[in-house]
Coordinates of C-alpha atoms in Angstrom, one line a residue:
A346 CA 0.0 0.0 0.0
R347 CA 1.2 3.5 -0.7
S348 CA -0.3 6.9 0.3
G349 CA 0.9 10.2 -0.9
A350 CA 3.2 11.4 -3.7
G351 CA 6.2 13.0 -2.0
E352 CA 9.8 12.2 -2.7
H353 CA 10.2 10.5 0.8
F354 CA 8.8 7.1 1.6
V355 CA 8.0 6.4 5.2
A356 CA 7.2 2.8 6.3
E357 CA 6.2 1.5 9.7
A358 CA 7.7 -2.0 9.9
C359 CA 7.0 -5.0 12.1
E360 CA 9.5 -7.6 13.1
Y361 CA 7.1 -10.5 13.0
D362 CA 8.4 -13.3 10.6
R363 CA 11.4 -11.0 9.9
S364 CA 9.4 -9.3 7.1
F365 CA 11.2 -6.0 7.9
L366 CA 14.4 -7.5 6.6
N367 CA 13.0 -6.8 3.1
L368 CA 13.7 -3.1 3.7
Y369 CA 16.9 -1.2 3.0
P370 CA 16.3 2.3 4.4
R371 CA 18.5 5.4 4.4
I372 CA 17.2 6.3 7.9
A373 CA 16.0 3.8 10.4
V374 CA 14.3 4.5 13.8
I375 CA 14.3 1.7 16.5
L376 CA 11.9 2.9 19.2
N377 CA 12.4 -0.1 21.4
I378 CA 13.2 -3.9 21.3
E379 CA 11.2 -6.1 23.7
E380 CA 10.0 -9.6 24.0
D381 CA 7.1 -10.1 21.5
H382 CA 6.0 -12.4 18.8
L383 CA 7.4 -15.3 20.8
D384 CA 5.3 -17.7 18.7
Y385 CA 7.9 -16.9 16.0
Y386 CA 11.1 -16.0 17.8
H387 CA 12.9 -18.2 20.3
D388 CA 13.7 -15.4 22.8
L389 CA 14.8 -11.8 23.2
A390 CA 18.3 -12.6 21.9
D391 CA 16.7 -14.0 18.7
I392 CA 14.7 -10.7 18.3
V393 CA 17.8 -8.6 18.9
D394 CA 19.7 -10.6 16.3
A395 CA 16.9 -9.9 13.7
F396 CA 17.0 -6.2 14.5
G397 CA 20.8 -6.2 14.1
T398 CA 20.3 -7.6 10.6
F399 CA 17.7 -4.9 9.8
I400 CA 20.1 -2.2 11.1
S401 CA 22.9 -3.6 8.9
H402 CA 20.7 -2.9 5.9
V403 CA 20.7 0.8 6.5
D404 CA 22.6 2.8 3.9
P405 CA 26.1 3.5 5.2
A406 CA 25.5 7.2 4.2
G407 CA 22.4 7.2 6.3
V408 CA 21.7 7.1 10.1
V409 CA 20.2 4.8 12.7
I410 CA 18.2 6.4 15.5
T411 CA 17.6 4.3 18.6
Q412 CA 16.3 4.6 22.1
A413 CA 19.0 5.7 24.6
G414 CA 19.5 3.4 27.7
S415 CA 18.1 0.3 26.0
T416 CA 20.5 -2.6 26.3
A417 CA 18.7 -4.4 23.5
C418 CA 18.8 -1.4 21.1
T419 CA 22.5 -0.8 21.9
R420 CA 23.4 -4.5 21.1
A421 CA 21.4 -4.4 17.9
A422 CA 23.0 -1.1 16.8
Q423 CA 26.5 -2.7 16.9
A424 CA 25.7 -4.1 13.5
A425 CA 25.2 -0.7 11.9
Q426 CA 27.4 0.4 9.0
A427 CA 25.6 3.8 9.2
G428 CA 26.1 6.4 11.9
V429 CA 24.1 5.8 15.1
E430 CA 22.3 8.5 17.1
T431 CA 20.1 8.1 20.2
F432 CA 17.1 9.9 21.7
G433 CA 16.3 10.1 25.3
I434 CA 14.4 11.9 28.1
D435 CA 15.9 10.8 31.4
T436 CA 19.0 9.2 29.8
A437 CA 21.9 11.1 28.2
A438 CA 21.4 10.9 24.4
T439 CA 22.3 12.5 21.1
W440 CA 18.7 14.0 20.9
Q441 CA 17.7 15.0 24.4
A442 CA 14.4 16.3 25.8
G443 CA 14.4 18.6 28.8
G444 CA 12.1 21.0 30.8
I445 CA 9.0 18.9 30.2
R446 CA 5.8 20.4 31.5
R447 CA 2.1 20.1 30.9
H448 CA 0.1 23.3 30.3
K449 CA -3.4 23.6 28.9
N450 CA -3.5 19.9 27.8
K451 CA -0.3 20.3 25.9
T452 CA 3.2 19.0 26.6
H453 CA 6.1 21.5 26.2
F454 CA 9.8 20.6 26.2
S455 CA 13.1 21.8 24.9
V456 CA 15.4 19.8 22.6
T457 CA 19.2 19.6 22.3
Y458 CA 21.2 17.8 19.6
N459 CA 24.7 16.8 20.6
G460 CA 24.4 19.4 23.4
R461 CA 23.3 22.2 21.1
K462 CA 20.0 23.9 21.7
M463 CA 17.6 23.2 18.8
G464 CA 14.4 24.9 20.2
R465 CA 11.2 24.0 22.0
L466 CA 8.5 21.6 20.9
M467 CA 4.8 21.4 21.8
L468 CA 2.6 18.3 21.6
S469 CA -1.2 18.2 21.6
I470 CA -1.2 14.5 22.5
A471 CA -0.4 13.1 26.0
G472 CA 2.2 10.8 27.4
Q473 CA 5.9 10.9 28.1
H474 CA 6.4 8.1 25.5
N475 CA 5.1 10.5 22.9
V476 CA 7.9 13.0 23.8
G477 CA 10.3 10.2 22.9
N478 CA 8.4 9.6 19.7
A479 CA 8.5 13.3 18.9
L480 CA 12.3 13.4 19.5
A481 CA 12.7 10.5 17.0
A482 CA 10.4 12.4 14.5
A483 CA 12.4 15.6 14.9
A484 CA 15.7 13.7 14.3
V485 CA 14.4 12.2 11.1
A486 CA 12.9 15.4 9.9
T487 CA 16.2 17.3 10.6
H488 CA 18.2 14.7 8.7
C489 CA 15.8 15.1 5.8
G490 CA 16.4 18.9 5.7
V491 CA 13.2 20.0 7.3
S492 CA 13.4 23.4 9.1
W493 CA 12.8 23.5 12.9
D494 CA 9.8 25.8 12.5
T495 CA 8.2 23.5 10.0
L496 CA 8.6 20.3 12.1
A497 CA 7.6 22.1 15.3
G498 CA 4.4 23.3 13.7
A499 CA 3.7 19.8 12.3
L500 CA 4.2 18.2 15.7
E501 CA 2.0 20.7 17.5
S502 CA -0.8 20.2 15.0
F503 CA -0.6 16.4 15.1
R504 CA -3.8 15.1 16.8
G505 CA -2.8 11.4 16.9
A506 CA -3.5 8.4 14.8
D507 CA -6.6 6.2 14.5
R508 CA -6.8 3.7 17.3
R509 CA -4.0 5.4 19.3
S510 CA -5.7 7.0 22.3
E511 CA -8.5 8.0 19.9
L512 CA -11.4 9.8 21.6
I513 CA -14.5 8.1 20.2
G514 CA -17.0 10.3 22.0
T515 CA -18.1 12.0 25.2
V516 CA -21.6 11.6 26.6
D517 CA -22.8 12.9 29.9
N518 CA -19.2 13.5 31.0
V519 CA -18.2 9.9 30.2
N520 CA -15.2 9.9 27.9
V521 CA -14.8 6.8 25.6
V522 CA -11.4 6.2 24.1
D523 CA -10.1 3.4 21.9
D524 CA -6.4 2.2 21.6
Y525 CA -4.6 -0.4 19.6
G526 CA -2.2 -1.3 22.5
H527 CA -1.7 -5.0 22.9
H528 CA 1.7 -5.4 24.5
P529 CA 2.3 -4.9 28.2
T530 CA 4.5 -1.9 27.8
E531 CA 2.1 -0.2 25.4
I532 CA -0.8 -0.8 27.8
K533 CA 1.1 0.6 30.8
V534 CA 2.3 3.8 29.2
T535 CA -1.0 4.5 27.4
L536 CA -3.1 4.1 30.5
Q537 CA -0.7 6.4 32.4
A538 CA -0.9 9.0 29.6
L539 CA -4.7 8.8 29.5
R540 CA -5.0 9.2 33.3
E541 CA -2.8 12.3 33.2
H542 CA -4.7 13.8 30.3
Y543 CA -8.3 13.1 31.3
A544 CA -7.9 13.0 35.2
P545 CA -10.9 10.7 35.4
Q546 CA -12.7 9.8 38.6
R547 CA -12.6 6.1 37.4
L548 CA -10.6 4.6 34.6
I549 CA -12.2 1.5 33.2
C550 CA -10.1 -0.5 30.7
V551 CA -11.7 -3.2 28.4
F552 CA -8.7 -5.2 27.2
Q553 CA -9.0 -7.9 24.6
P554 CA -5.8 -10.1 24.6
H555 CA -4.4 -10.7 21.2
Q556 CA -3.2 -14.3 20.7
H557 CA -3.1 -17.0 23.3
S558 CA 0.6 -17.5 22.8
R559 CA 1.4 -13.8 23.5
T560 CA -0.8 -13.9 26.5
R561 CA 0.9 -17.0 27.9
F562 CA 4.5 -15.9 27.2
L563 CA 3.9 -12.4 28.8
L564 CA 1.2 -13.3 31.3
D565 CA 3.0 -11.8 34.4
D566 CA 3.8 -8.6 32.5
F567 CA 0.3 -8.3 31.3
A568 CA -1.0 -8.7 34.8
K569 CA 1.1 -5.8 36.1
S570 CA 0.3 -3.5 33.2
F571 CA -3.1 -2.4 34.4
V572 CA -1.9 -0.5 37.5
Q573 CA -3.5 2.7 36.3
A574 CA -7.0 1.1 35.7
D575 CA -9.6 1.2 38.5
L576 CA -11.3 -1.7 36.7
T577 CA -10.1 -4.0 34.0
I578 CA -12.6 -6.0 32.0
V579 CA -11.3 -8.9 29.8
P580 CA -13.3 -10.7 27.1
D581 CA -12.1 -14.0 25.5
I582 CA -8.7 -13.9 23.9
F583 CA -8.7 -13.0 20.2
F584 CA -7.7 -16.2 18.4
V585 CA -5.2 -15.6 15.5
R586 CA -2.2 -17.6 14.3
D587 CA -2.2 -19.8 17.3
S588 CA -2.5 -23.6 17.4
E589 CA -5.2 -25.4 19.3
A590 CA -2.6 -26.3 21.9
D591 CA -1.9 -22.6 22.4
R592 CA -5.6 -22.0 22.7
T593 CA -6.0 -24.5 25.6
A594 CA -2.8 -23.4 27.4
V595 CA -4.2 -20.1 28.7
T596 CA -7.5 -18.3 29.0
A597 CA -8.7 -14.8 29.6
G598 CA -10.0 -16.0 33.0
V599 CA -6.4 -16.9 34.0
L600 CA -5.3 -13.3 33.1
V601 CA -8.0 -11.8 35.2
E602 CA -7.0 -14.0 38.2
R603 CA -3.4 -12.7 37.8
V604 CA -4.6 -9.1 37.6
V605 CA -6.7 -9.5 40.7
A606 CA -3.6 -11.1 42.4
T607 CA -1.8 -7.8 41.9
G608 CA -4.4 -6.0 44.0
R609 CA -6.4 -4.5 41.0
A610 CA -10.1 -5.0 40.3
A611 CA -10.8 -7.1 37.2
L612 CA -13.7 -9.0 35.6
Y613 CA -13.8 -11.7 33.0
I614 CA -16.8 -11.1 30.8
P615 CA -16.5 -13.4 27.7
E616 CA -18.9 -11.7 25.2
F617 CA -18.7 -8.2 23.8
S618 CA -22.5 -7.8 24.1
D619 CA -22.4 -8.5 27.9
I620 CA -19.5 -6.1 28.4
L621 CA -21.5 -3.4 26.5
N622 CA -24.5 -4.0 28.7
Y623 CA -22.4 -3.8 31.8
L624 CA -20.8 -0.5 30.8
V625 CA -24.1 1.1 29.9
E626 CA -25.6 0.1 33.2
N627 CA -22.5 1.2 35.3
A628 CA -20.8 4.1 33.5
R629 CA -21.2 7.3 35.4
P630 CA -20.1 11.0 35.0
G631 CA -16.4 11.4 35.4
D632 CA -15.5 7.9 34.0
L633 CA -13.0 7.3 31.3
V634 CA -13.7 4.0 29.4
V635 CA -10.9 2.8 27.1
T636 CA -11.0 -0.2 24.9
M637 CA -7.6 -1.7 24.1
G638 CA -6.3 -4.5 21.8
A639 CA -5.4 -5.3 18.3
G640 CA -8.6 -7.3 17.7
P641 CA -12.1 -6.0 17.1
V642 CA -12.5 -4.7 20.7
W643 CA -12.9 -1.2 19.1
E644 CA -16.5 -2.2 18.3
I645 CA -17.3 -1.9 22.0
S646 CA -16.2 1.7 22.2
H647 CA -18.2 2.8 19.2
A648 CA -21.3 0.9 20.3
L649 CA -20.9 2.3 23.8
V650 CA -21.1 5.9 22.6
R651 CA -24.3 5.1 20.7
R652 CA -25.8 3.4 23.6
L653 CA -24.9 6.1 26.1
R654 CA -26.4 8.7 23.7
D655 CA -29.6 6.6 23.6
R656 CA -29.6 6.4 27.4
S657 CA -29.1 10.1 27.7
A658 CA -31.9 10.9 25.3
T659 CA -34.2 8.5 27.2
R660 CA -33.5 10.2 30.5
C661 CA -34.0 13.6 29.0
A662 CA -37.3 12.6 27.5
A663 CA -38.4 11.1 30.9
G664 CA -37.4 14.3 32.7
A665 CA -39.4 16.4 30.2
A666 CA -42.4 14.2 30.7
D667 CA -42.1 14.6 34.5
V668 CA -42.0 18.4 34.1
V669 CA -45.1 18.4 31.9

């Protein structure tokens, strides 16, 4: 698939089945390297090795930009023939963010490059992880010859991507958000960012695990990733690419038990329709409801907004009838 007609081609690549090794970029950004896709890779060392091969494909005249302070990224970057730069917030890096503050729902921070002040940036999306993403984007844009004013304006105007902390609707002071996060690290940082941004009285997360194998391999990490949720609701695991043996090895109910064991509230509700009914009956003003997962869990957020609007209209009609 291709979108746009500019001279630059930007691709988001996935390491699953080593398909990203078909790419030979001039600039490569490695945001992080963690255990994932363990239905394909043997272990983290195997994943790091694949990333090392990918990095070796980068044009020697180009640049590799990686996360500072990541042992896995540092190891993979040793295979680079191109120059290597890092981005970081709390860790010393080539591209460094400092003076981070939130003001009027925007994140402000300064940027230095090799110790030289580049300027300030402003983000309209929440989360410290997005500061890191913005640093990487600024690095790429700078290497492509984009002026600082242009990239700063683009970052400030960026409102996020579909299924990434996407606000689906607000009804009666209940905010409903949808997010694609399906890895423990994604879940943890996204929920933290959403809590900081919306400051809800309650944060309810509906998380649909994606793959039985991923759930089983990362079960303990998943259980600890919902610390920012006041209630986590888990439907059945989305079944894709797994074997029947994987399917029987772990269930959503097991994940819920592990979450509860960490001291957090969690419910196992297998069917989407029952989750929707529960939310319509229990959602109250001040709540933030977020659906998360790579499967069709987004259907719940969209349906919930419709149902909440119907509920609100019914209450208004009933109130008008009482007045009459």
